[in-house]
Short mmCIF file of C-alpha atoms in Angstrom, two decimals:
data_model
loop_
_atom_site.label_atom_id
_atom_site.label_comp_id
_atom_site.label_asym_id
_atom_site.label_seq_id
_atom_site.Cartn_x
_atom_site.Cartn_y
_atom_site.Cartn_z
CA MET A 1 -0.03 0.12 -0.48
CA VAL A 2 1.28 3.13 -1.22
CA PHE A 3 0.57 6.72 -0.36
CA SER A 4 -0.73 7.74 -3.92
CA SER A 5 -3.22 4.40 -4.01
CA GLN A 6 -6.91 4.77 -4.48
CA ILE A 7 -6.86 2.51 -1.28
CA PHE A 8 -5.04 4.33 1.01
CA LEU A 9 -6.25 7.69 0.28
CA PHE A 10 -9.91 6.70 0.78
CA VAL A 11 -10.09 4.20 2.39
CA PHE A 12 -7.88 3.29 5.04
CA LEU A 13 -5.85 6.92 5.95
CA PRO A 14 -10.01 8.66 6.60
CA ALA A 15 -10.99 4.72 8.33
CA VAL A 16 -7.21 5.74 10.27
CA PHE A 17 -7.68 8.65 11.39
CA LEU A 18 -11.72 8.54 12.36
CA LEU A 19 -11.10 5.62 14.52
CA TYR A 20 -8.08 7.53 15.98
CA CYS A 21 -9.89 10.72 17.01
CA ILE A 22 -12.71 9.09 18.27
CA ILE A 23 -11.11 6.64 20.79
CA PRO A 24 -10.95 8.74 23.98
CA ASN A 25 -7.62 6.57 25.48
CA LEU A 26 -4.05 7.43 24.18
CA LYS A 27 -3.32 4.16 25.28
CA LEU A 28 -5.68 2.45 22.82
CA LYS A 29 -4.74 5.23 20.60
CA ASN A 30 -1.82 3.82 20.21
CA LEU A 31 -2.58 -0.38 19.78
CA LEU A 32 -4.76 1.48 17.09
CA LEU A 33 -1.74 2.75 15.42
CA VAL A 34 0.42 -0.18 15.95
CA ALA A 35 -2.43 -2.53 14.18
CA ALA A 36 -2.65 -0.12 11.74
CA GLY A 37 0.65 -0.23 10.81
CA LEU A 38 0.41 -4.32 10.97
CA VAL A 39 -2.14 -3.67 8.27
CA PHE A 40 -0.33 -0.96 6.00
CA TYR A 41 2.59 -3.50 5.90
CA ALA A 42 1.28 -6.57 5.66
CA TRP A 43 -0.97 -5.52 2.94
CA GLY A 44 1.25 -5.65 0.00
CA GLU A 45 4.01 -7.83 2.40
CA PRO A 46 2.15 -10.39 4.12
CA TYR A 47 5.26 -12.43 5.22
CA ALA A 48 7.57 -9.44 6.01
CA VAL A 49 5.57 -8.56 8.29
CA ILE A 50 6.45 -11.45 10.58
CA LEU A 51 9.73 -10.81 9.57
CA MET A 52 9.42 -7.12 11.15
CA VAL A 53 7.72 -8.20 14.61
CA VAL A 54 10.13 -10.86 15.40
CA SER A 55 13.12 -7.70 14.54
CA ILE A 56 11.15 -5.71 17.05
CA LEU A 57 10.97 -8.03 19.57
CA ILE A 58 14.58 -9.16 19.41
CA ASN A 59 15.86 -5.26 19.42
CA HIS A 60 13.36 -4.28 22.42
CA PHE A 61 14.52 -7.56 24.41
CA ALA A 62 18.12 -6.57 23.66
CA ALA A 63 17.53 -2.83 24.61
CA ILE A 64 16.41 -3.96 28.01
CA ALA A 65 19.21 -6.66 28.66
CA ILE A 66 21.26 -3.80 28.12
CA SER A 67 20.25 -1.54 30.68
CA LYS A 68 20.61 -4.31 32.87
CA SER A 69 22.97 -6.74 32.20
CA LYS A 70 27.14 -6.69 32.84
CA PHE A 71 27.53 -8.11 28.94
CA ALA A 72 26.05 -5.00 27.73
CA LYS A 73 28.54 -4.32 25.06
CA CYS A 74 28.60 -8.31 23.97
CA ILE A 75 24.51 -7.59 23.95
CA LEU A 76 25.00 -4.81 22.21
CA THR A 77 27.43 -6.64 19.66
CA LEU A 78 25.12 -9.54 18.49
CA ASP A 79 22.39 -7.77 17.87
CA ILE A 80 24.28 -5.52 15.47
CA VAL A 81 25.37 -8.51 13.83
CA TYR A 82 21.95 -9.81 13.57
CA ASN A 83 20.32 -6.41 12.18
CA VAL A 84 22.83 -5.53 9.74
CA ALA A 85 22.47 -9.81 8.86
CA VAL A 86 18.93 -9.65 8.21
CA ILE A 87 19.97 -6.23 5.92
CA ALA A 88 22.36 -8.47 4.11
CA VAL A 89 20.64 -11.58 3.94
CA PHE A 90 17.51 -9.55 2.13
CA LYS A 91 19.27 -7.29 0.38
CA TYR A 92 22.35 -8.15 -0.90
CA LEU A 93 22.77 -12.22 -0.66
CA ALA A 94 18.66 -12.97 -2.21
CA PRO A 95 19.49 -11.44 -5.50
CA SER A 96 22.28 -13.42 -6.09
CA VAL A 97 20.48 -16.78 -4.74
CA ASN A 98 16.91 -15.51 -6.82
CA ALA A 99 19.65 -15.58 -9.84
CA ILE A 100 21.19 -18.41 -9.66
CA ALA A 101 18.38 -19.67 -8.62
CA GLN A 102 16.14 -18.66 -11.44
CA SER A 103 12.98 -20.43 -9.46
CA THR A 104 10.02 -18.87 -8.50
CA VAL A 105 10.10 -21.50 -5.74
CA LEU A 106 12.85 -19.90 -4.31
CA ASN A 107 12.79 -16.60 -4.63
CA ILE A 108 13.39 -13.86 -2.02
CA SER A 109 11.71 -10.99 -2.44
CA LEU A 110 12.98 -7.87 -0.27
CA PRO A 111 10.89 -6.79 2.72
CA ILE A 112 9.71 -3.03 1.54
CA GLY A 113 11.35 -0.88 3.01
CA ILE A 114 13.67 -3.70 5.22
CA SER A 115 17.04 -0.90 5.57
CA PHE A 116 14.15 2.26 6.82
CA PHE A 117 13.61 0.12 9.98
CA THR A 118 16.57 -1.73 10.78
CA PHE A 119 18.34 1.36 10.86
CA GLN A 120 15.54 3.30 13.63
CA MET A 121 15.89 0.03 15.28
CA MET A 122 19.73 -0.07 15.33
CA SER A 123 19.60 3.38 16.25
CA TYR A 124 17.52 2.93 19.60
CA VAL A 125 19.42 0.01 20.82
CA ILE A 126 23.01 1.97 20.48
CA ASP A 127 21.06 4.82 21.94
CA VAL A 128 20.22 2.66 25.22
CA TYR A 129 23.61 1.44 25.37
CA ARG A 130 24.56 4.46 25.54
CA ASP A 131 22.14 6.16 27.86
CA LYS A 132 20.79 2.64 29.71
CA SER A 133 17.51 5.45 31.27
CA THR A 134 16.52 5.62 27.56
CA VAL A 135 14.87 2.06 27.20
CA SER A 136 11.49 1.77 26.81
CA LYS A 137 9.72 -0.95 28.70
CA ASN A 138 7.10 -0.74 26.91
CA PHE A 139 6.43 -3.05 24.20
CA VAL A 140 3.74 -1.35 22.15
CA ASN A 141 5.78 2.41 22.40
CA THR A 142 8.20 0.36 20.93
CA MET A 143 5.97 -1.64 18.64
CA LEU A 144 4.79 1.63 17.34
CA TYR A 145 7.93 2.87 17.18
CA ILE A 146 8.99 1.53 14.44
CA SER A 147 5.74 0.44 13.34
CA PHE A 148 3.74 3.58 12.93
CA PHE A 149 2.79 3.39 9.06
CA PRO A 150 3.58 6.87 7.89
CA GLN A 151 7.66 6.82 8.17
CA LEU A 152 7.44 2.83 8.26
CA ILE A 153 8.96 2.22 4.98
CA ALA A 154 10.64 5.32 3.74
CA GLY A 155 11.35 7.43 6.68
CA PRO A 156 12.14 9.76 7.75
CA ILE A 157 14.42 7.36 10.20
CA VAL A 158 13.48 8.75 13.62
CA LYS A 159 15.35 8.70 16.57
CA TYR A 160 13.52 6.47 20.07
CA HIS A 161 14.12 9.42 22.23
CA ASP A 162 12.87 12.31 20.03
CA ILE A 163 9.77 10.55 20.24
CA ALA A 164 9.57 9.09 23.62
CA ALA A 165 7.31 11.76 25.30
CA GLN A 166 5.46 11.84 22.07
CA LEU A 167 4.23 8.37 23.01
CA GLU A 168 3.21 9.17 26.63
CA HIS A 169 1.68 12.86 26.20
CA ARG A 170 1.17 14.28 22.86
CA ARG A 171 -1.37 17.13 21.45
CA HIS A 172 -3.75 16.81 19.59
CA ASP A 173 -5.90 19.53 18.10
CA ALA A 174 -7.12 20.93 15.17
CA GLY A 175 -4.36 23.33 14.55
CA GLN A 176 -2.06 20.56 14.34
CA ILE A 177 -4.97 18.83 12.42
CA TYR A 178 -4.53 21.48 9.80
CA SER A 179 -0.73 21.75 9.57
CA GLY A 180 -0.33 18.14 9.02
CA ILE A 181 -3.37 17.88 6.07
CA LYS A 182 -1.44 20.86 4.45
CA ARG A 183 1.75 18.65 4.55
CA PHE A 184 0.36 15.92 3.46
CA VAL A 185 -1.26 17.59 0.77
CA PHE A 186 1.83 19.19 -0.45
CA GLY A 187 3.31 16.24 -0.45
CA LEU A 188 1.36 13.97 -2.44
CA PHE A 189 1.28 17.09 -4.84
CA LYS A 190 5.04 16.84 -5.09
CA LYS A 191 4.78 13.40 -5.82
CA VAL A 192 1.36 12.94 -8.77
CA VAL A 193 2.03 15.58 -10.30
CA ILE A 194 5.33 16.84 -10.39
CA ALA A 195 7.24 13.28 -9.68
CA ASP A 196 5.47 10.94 -12.04
CA ALA A 197 4.94 13.17 -14.41
CA VAL A 198 8.77 13.80 -15.22
CA ALA A 199 9.30 10.14 -14.92
CA VAL A 200 8.04 9.71 -17.96
CA ILE A 201 10.82 11.26 -19.73
CA ALA A 202 13.39 10.37 -17.03
CA ASP A 203 12.16 6.77 -18.34
CA ILE A 204 12.82 7.34 -22.46
CA THR A 205 16.67 7.01 -21.47
CA PHE A 206 16.87 4.70 -18.16
CA GLU A 207 14.43 2.28 -19.87
CA SER A 208 15.53 2.40 -23.04
CA ASP A 209 16.60 -1.24 -24.77
CA SER A 210 18.85 1.19 -27.32
CA ILE A 211 20.34 3.77 -25.59
CA SER A 212 22.65 4.71 -28.52
CA SER A 213 20.12 5.27 -30.92
CA LEU A 214 18.98 8.11 -28.51
CA SER A 215 20.50 11.75 -29.23
CA ALA A 216 22.20 14.13 -26.43
CA PHE A 217 19.08 16.60 -26.11
CA THR A 218 17.47 13.03 -25.44
CA VAL A 219 19.88 11.92 -22.91
CA PHE A 220 19.65 15.23 -21.21
CA ALA A 221 16.25 15.73 -20.59
CA SER A 222 15.90 11.88 -19.36
CA VAL A 223 18.81 12.40 -16.90
CA ILE A 224 17.69 16.01 -16.16
CA SER A 225 13.55 14.91 -14.79
CA TYR A 226 15.35 11.73 -12.82
CA THR A 227 17.05 14.30 -11.21
CA LEU A 228 13.65 16.56 -10.69
CA GLN A 229 12.01 12.64 -10.17
CA ILE A 230 14.10 11.32 -7.02
CA TYR A 231 13.66 14.83 -5.61
CA PHE A 232 10.22 15.52 -5.70
CA ASP A 233 9.16 11.58 -5.16
CA PHE A 234 11.54 11.37 -1.90
CA SER A 235 10.64 14.82 -0.83
CA GLY A 236 6.89 14.09 -1.29
CA TYR A 237 6.82 11.21 0.82
CA SER A 238 8.86 12.38 3.60
CA ASP A 239 6.53 15.41 2.97
CA MET A 240 3.64 13.31 3.36
CA ALA A 241 5.24 10.58 6.63
CA ILE A 242 5.92 14.03 8.40
CA GLY A 243 2.24 15.75 7.60
CA MET A 244 0.77 12.28 8.69
CA GLY A 245 2.87 12.30 11.77
CA ARG A 246 0.94 15.59 12.88
CA MET A 247 -2.07 15.02 12.36
CA PHE A 248 -2.00 12.13 14.66
CA GLY A 249 0.10 14.22 17.41
CA PHE A 250 3.88 13.10 16.49
CA GLU A 251 6.35 15.74 15.24
CA PHE A 252 9.12 14.17 13.02
CA PRO A 253 12.08 15.77 11.87
CA GLU A 254 12.77 17.44 8.31
CA ASN A 255 14.19 14.83 6.04
CA PHE A 256 15.17 17.84 3.21
CA ASN A 257 15.87 20.96 3.32
CA MET A 258 15.81 22.43 -0.39
CA PRO A 259 19.35 20.37 -1.54
CA TYR A 260 19.89 21.73 -5.15
CA THR A 261 20.22 24.97 -3.92
CA SER A 262 23.54 23.75 -2.15
CA GLY A 263 26.18 25.83 -2.75
CA SER A 264 29.01 22.68 -1.64
CA MET A 265 28.51 19.20 -1.73
CA ARG A 266 28.68 19.30 2.10
CA GLU A 267 26.35 21.46 2.35
CA PHE A 268 24.38 19.15 -0.40
CA TRP A 269 24.25 16.63 2.41
CA ARG A 270 23.09 18.96 4.99
CA ARG A 271 20.19 19.42 2.78
CA TRP A 272 19.62 15.77 1.30
CA HIS A 273 17.88 12.66 3.50
CA ILE A 274 18.72 14.25 6.89
CA SER A 275 17.58 11.95 8.39
CA LEU A 276 20.15 9.02 6.75
CA SER A 277 23.39 11.25 6.72
CA THR A 278 22.48 11.91 10.45
CA TRP A 279 22.89 8.18 10.81
CA PHE A 280 25.74 7.61 9.55
CA LYS A 281 27.90 11.05 11.11
CA GLU A 282 26.87 9.50 14.77
CA TYR A 283 26.58 5.89 14.72
CA VAL A 284 29.16 4.84 12.52
CA TYR A 285 31.81 8.85 11.27
CA ILE A 286 32.02 9.43 14.56
CA PRO A 287 32.46 6.14 16.74
CA LEU A 288 35.52 5.18 13.53
CA GLY A 289 36.99 8.90 15.34
CA GLY A 290 35.13 11.33 12.82
CA ASN A 291 38.37 14.53 12.31
CA ARG A 292 39.62 13.55 15.57
CA LYS A 293 42.73 11.40 14.85
CA GLY A 294 44.47 12.95 11.51
CA LYS A 295 43.98 13.76 8.70
CA VAL A 296 44.52 10.08 7.03
CA ARG A 297 42.39 8.46 9.55
CA THR A 298 39.41 11.75 8.79
CA VAL A 299 40.04 10.42 4.84
CA PHE A 300 39.22 6.85 5.88
CA ASN A 301 36.70 7.61 7.60
CA LYS A 302 34.52 9.17 5.14
CA ILE A 303 35.22 7.35 2.64
CA ILE A 304 33.96 4.43 4.28
CA VAL A 305 30.61 6.55 5.02
CA PHE A 306 30.27 7.56 2.19
CA ALA A 307 30.88 3.89 0.54
CA LEU A 308 28.60 2.55 3.18
CA THR A 309 25.36 4.84 2.16
CA GLY A 310 25.89 3.70 -1.69
CA ILE A 311 25.75 0.34 -0.35
CA TRP A 312 22.93 0.96 1.71
CA HIS A 313 20.90 1.31 -1.33
CA GLY A 314 21.37 -1.42 -2.46
CA ALA A 315 23.65 -3.97 -3.73
CA ASN A 316 24.45 -2.56 -7.25
CA LEU A 317 28.29 -1.31 -8.05
CA THR A 318 26.38 1.95 -9.37
CA PHE A 319 24.88 2.87 -5.74
CA LEU A 320 28.58 2.18 -4.26
CA LEU A 321 30.31 4.21 -7.34
CA TRP A 322 27.08 7.31 -6.53
CA GLY A 323 28.11 6.95 -3.03
CA LEU A 324 32.10 7.13 -2.94
CA ILE A 325 31.51 10.04 -6.27
CA HIS A 326 30.26 11.68 -3.21
CA GLY A 327 32.37 11.00 -0.81
CA PHE A 328 35.14 12.25 -3.29
CA PHE A 329 33.93 15.68 -4.06
CA MET A 330 33.31 16.16 0.45
CA LEU A 331 37.05 15.31 0.45
CA LEU A 332 37.86 17.48 -2.95
CA GLU A 333 36.46 20.58 -0.81
CA GLU A 334 38.12 20.36 2.32
CA THR A 335 40.78 21.14 0.39
CA GLY A 336 41.11 24.56 -1.31
CA PHE A 337 38.57 24.24 -3.50
CA SER A 338 35.75 24.91 -0.73
CA ARG A 339 37.56 29.12 -0.55
CA PHE A 340 36.70 29.11 -4.28
CA LEU A 341 33.24 27.79 -3.67
CA LYS A 342 32.86 30.42 -1.02
CA LYS A 343 33.96 33.25 -3.62
CA HIS A 344 32.21 32.18 -6.60
CA ARG A 345 28.64 31.13 -5.15
CA ILE A 346 27.28 30.62 -8.78
CA ALA A 347 30.33 28.50 -10.15
CA ALA A 348 29.39 26.45 -6.53
CA HIS A 349 25.78 25.64 -6.99
CA ILE A 350 26.63 24.67 -10.85
CA TYR A 351 28.87 22.53 -9.24
CA VAL A 352 26.27 20.69 -7.00
CA LEU A 353 24.57 20.80 -9.78
CA ALA A 354 26.18 19.09 -12.39
CA VAL A 355 27.99 16.26 -9.83
CA VAL A 356 24.57 15.52 -8.10
CA THR A 357 22.86 15.11 -11.84
CA LEU A 358 25.18 13.23 -13.22
CA SER A 359 25.85 11.02 -10.09
CA PHE A 360 22.04 11.02 -9.88
CA ALA A 361 22.26 8.95 -13.98
CA LEU A 362 24.84 7.35 -12.64
CA PHE A 363 22.47 5.78 -9.68
CA ARG A 364 19.45 5.23 -11.84
CA ALA A 365 21.33 3.54 -13.94
CA ASP A 366 21.19 -0.56 -14.64
CA ASN A 367 24.30 -1.23 -14.29
CA VAL A 368 27.89 0.34 -15.20
CA THR A 369 27.77 -0.59 -19.04
CA SER A 370 24.48 1.14 -19.08
CA ALA A 371 26.07 4.06 -17.37
CA ALA A 372 29.02 4.53 -19.03
CA LEU A 373 26.54 4.16 -22.45
CA ILE A 374 23.98 7.06 -21.54
CA PHE A 375 27.18 9.20 -20.86
CA LYS A 376 28.89 8.60 -23.64
CA GLN A 377 25.49 9.77 -25.56
CA LEU A 378 24.94 12.72 -23.02
CA PHE A 379 28.52 14.12 -24.37
CA THR A 380 28.81 12.70 -28.56
CA GLY A 381 25.01 11.91 -29.35
CA PHE A 382 25.20 14.99 -31.65
CA GLY A 383 24.92 12.60 -34.77
CA SER A 384 22.08 11.29 -37.36
CA ALA A 385 19.76 9.95 -34.12
CA TRP A 386 19.23 13.75 -33.23
CA ALA A 387 16.04 13.76 -35.83
CA GLU A 388 13.89 10.62 -34.80
CA SER A 389 14.75 10.70 -31.24
CA THR A 390 14.65 14.05 -30.26
CA ALA A 391 11.05 13.31 -32.37
CA VAL A 392 10.28 10.89 -29.73
CA THR A 393 11.32 13.46 -26.84
CA LEU A 394 9.51 16.30 -28.14
CA SER A 395 6.53 14.17 -28.21
CA LEU A 396 5.84 13.80 -24.89
CA PHE A 397 7.44 17.83 -24.43
CA SER A 398 3.24 18.88 -23.94
CA PRO A 399 2.17 22.46 -22.67
CA TYR A 400 1.56 20.69 -19.48
CA ASN A 401 4.70 18.78 -19.35
CA ILE A 402 6.55 21.53 -19.91
CA THR A 403 4.51 23.54 -17.12
CA VAL A 404 5.32 20.71 -14.46
CA ILE A 405 9.75 20.74 -15.27
CA ILE A 406 9.35 24.78 -15.05
CA ALA A 407 6.94 24.35 -11.58
CA GLY A 408 9.61 21.58 -10.54
CA VAL A 409 12.36 23.63 -11.38
CA LEU A 410 11.14 26.70 -9.64
CA MET A 411 10.33 24.91 -6.48
CA SER A 412 13.05 23.29 -6.33
CA LEU A 413 15.59 25.72 -5.99
CA SER A 414 13.06 27.77 -3.30
CA VAL A 415 11.33 30.35 -5.37
CA ILE A 416 8.55 29.60 -4.90
CA LYS A 417 8.53 29.17 -1.02
CA LYS A 418 10.64 32.44 -1.22
CA ALA A 419 7.30 34.40 -2.41
CA ALA A 420 5.18 32.19 -0.47
CA ALA A 421 7.03 34.11 2.82
CA ALA A 422 7.65 37.12 1.49
CA PHE A 423 2.89 37.14 0.24
CA LYS A 424 2.91 35.91 4.11
CA ALA A 425 5.29 38.06 6.06
CA ARG A 426 3.02 41.42 4.65
CA ALA A 427 -0.47 39.72 4.56
CA PRO A 428 -0.74 37.41 6.61
CA LYS A 429 -4.33 37.28 6.93
CA ILE A 430 -5.08 37.38 3.00
CA TYR A 431 -1.84 34.72 3.13
CA ALA A 432 -3.55 32.44 5.31
CA VAL A 433 -6.77 32.18 3.17
CA ALA A 434 -5.16 32.20 -0.45
CA GLU A 435 -3.45 28.70 1.50
CA ALA A 436 -6.49 27.19 2.04
CA GLY A 437 -7.75 27.82 -1.46
CA VAL A 438 -4.41 26.59 -3.19
CA CYS A 439 -4.14 23.48 -0.67
CA LEU A 440 -7.84 22.98 -1.59
CA VAL A 441 -7.39 23.03 -5.40
CA ALA A 442 -4.53 20.92 -5.50
CA PHE A 443 -5.70 18.27 -3.44
CA ILE A 444 -8.75 18.16 -5.60
CA TYR A 445 -6.73 17.94 -8.75
CA THR A 446 -4.19 15.66 -7.22
CA LEU A 447 -6.85 13.43 -6.23
CA SER A 448 -8.03 13.13 -10.34
CA ALA A 449 -4.97 12.67 -11.26
CA VAL A 450 -4.75 9.29 -8.66
CA VAL A 451 -7.70 8.16 -9.97
CA SER A 452 -6.78 8.91 -13.85
CA SER A 453 -3.50 8.11 -13.11
CA ASP A 454 -1.75 4.44 -13.90
CA TYR A 455 -0.26 3.03 -10.35
CA SER A 456 3.07 4.24 -9.61
CA PRO A 457 5.33 2.85 -6.34
CA PHE A 458 7.70 5.74 -4.53
CA ILE A 459 11.31 5.57 -5.37
CA TYR A 460 12.67 5.04 -2.36
CA PHE A 461 10.86 2.01 -1.47
CA GLN A 462 13.19 -0.46 -3.13
CA PHE A 463 15.50 0.71 -0.34
#
């Protein structure tokens, strides 16, 4: 079940929210949300929900044992080994087994969002080891922390201590609900109207069986479109997760902060998938020594972190190379290059967008060979294929798609956000009415698009 599906929008979410509002007791509300999370996850992954529950049980009792035992470090080690093994088996070993077996009998499917909820569980157990007072002895609270459906399968990755108090006491009023609905509608609009529209153009190249027949213009359009797609797809999901969290009384951390406005790759990673980059910083980079053990060790630590960041997305070599490329430019900026970027802001923005866009092309490619062909056509495809492939691409550039792309560019570069902030500062009351009207129109239009369009899952569900 995905947020942009009709069953979720017209049945699941309204039913759960209505029941939540009716139930007077917070403990019963929490039980409802736990049950809703299990139904939500089991909808498309019947067997995987068992794996998730077993993992929650193991981590819950491991945390309790760590808080009481003299062998806390040993228990923590075993728990981390278990969690890493779960990810390794289903995310990296299973694809190889499936490829070798080539049988539906032995086919092992990847549980949706396994990296997200496993990382969340690991952060909880590690935090308990660091501070035993943070342990949860209430299994329902632990279960809700992991299985809460808005952020269960694609984040943001939330730390237990950030919402521990909210599990016991939380505000739930009309203002918070309205704020949550607005955020949810905004995210749904980003996903359905923008991400799904540009996905069609991105797929021209990335789903092509004959990349060499495409022109540089076509490949360029696809690469730019994918850069927009992955941002609006994933940030749209995060907006919906944060919005629904507010609707049920929870406040989740932000996961994106206009990353395409960055003036360096360091700044980009402070704005892109914030919860993941923060996780690796707190639970890998700093424990490895961070930047406290000399320049050589710092370089090594950063390479490890970005290699793991790439591998976290999957077993494909393209993901590893994507992570290492970002790590290389992060290290480059620690030389004199960072001073150049600070002095030349326009060049800095162009540099970031170039690195991000080209590396995302590698990230999206099926394999390194396909990526090489894509880059070859991007920089050399100006020959006889121009007319044919350009005609194919231009046929998809309807006035609607052009409008969507322009809107996506403006939204990703914060132009609309800054204009809205200025409007709100000058006329707050008028802005509030206008915002409500825009939200209503956007919601109606997006729902019509959901009903009339094909089913489109979120990109990050596969991670």
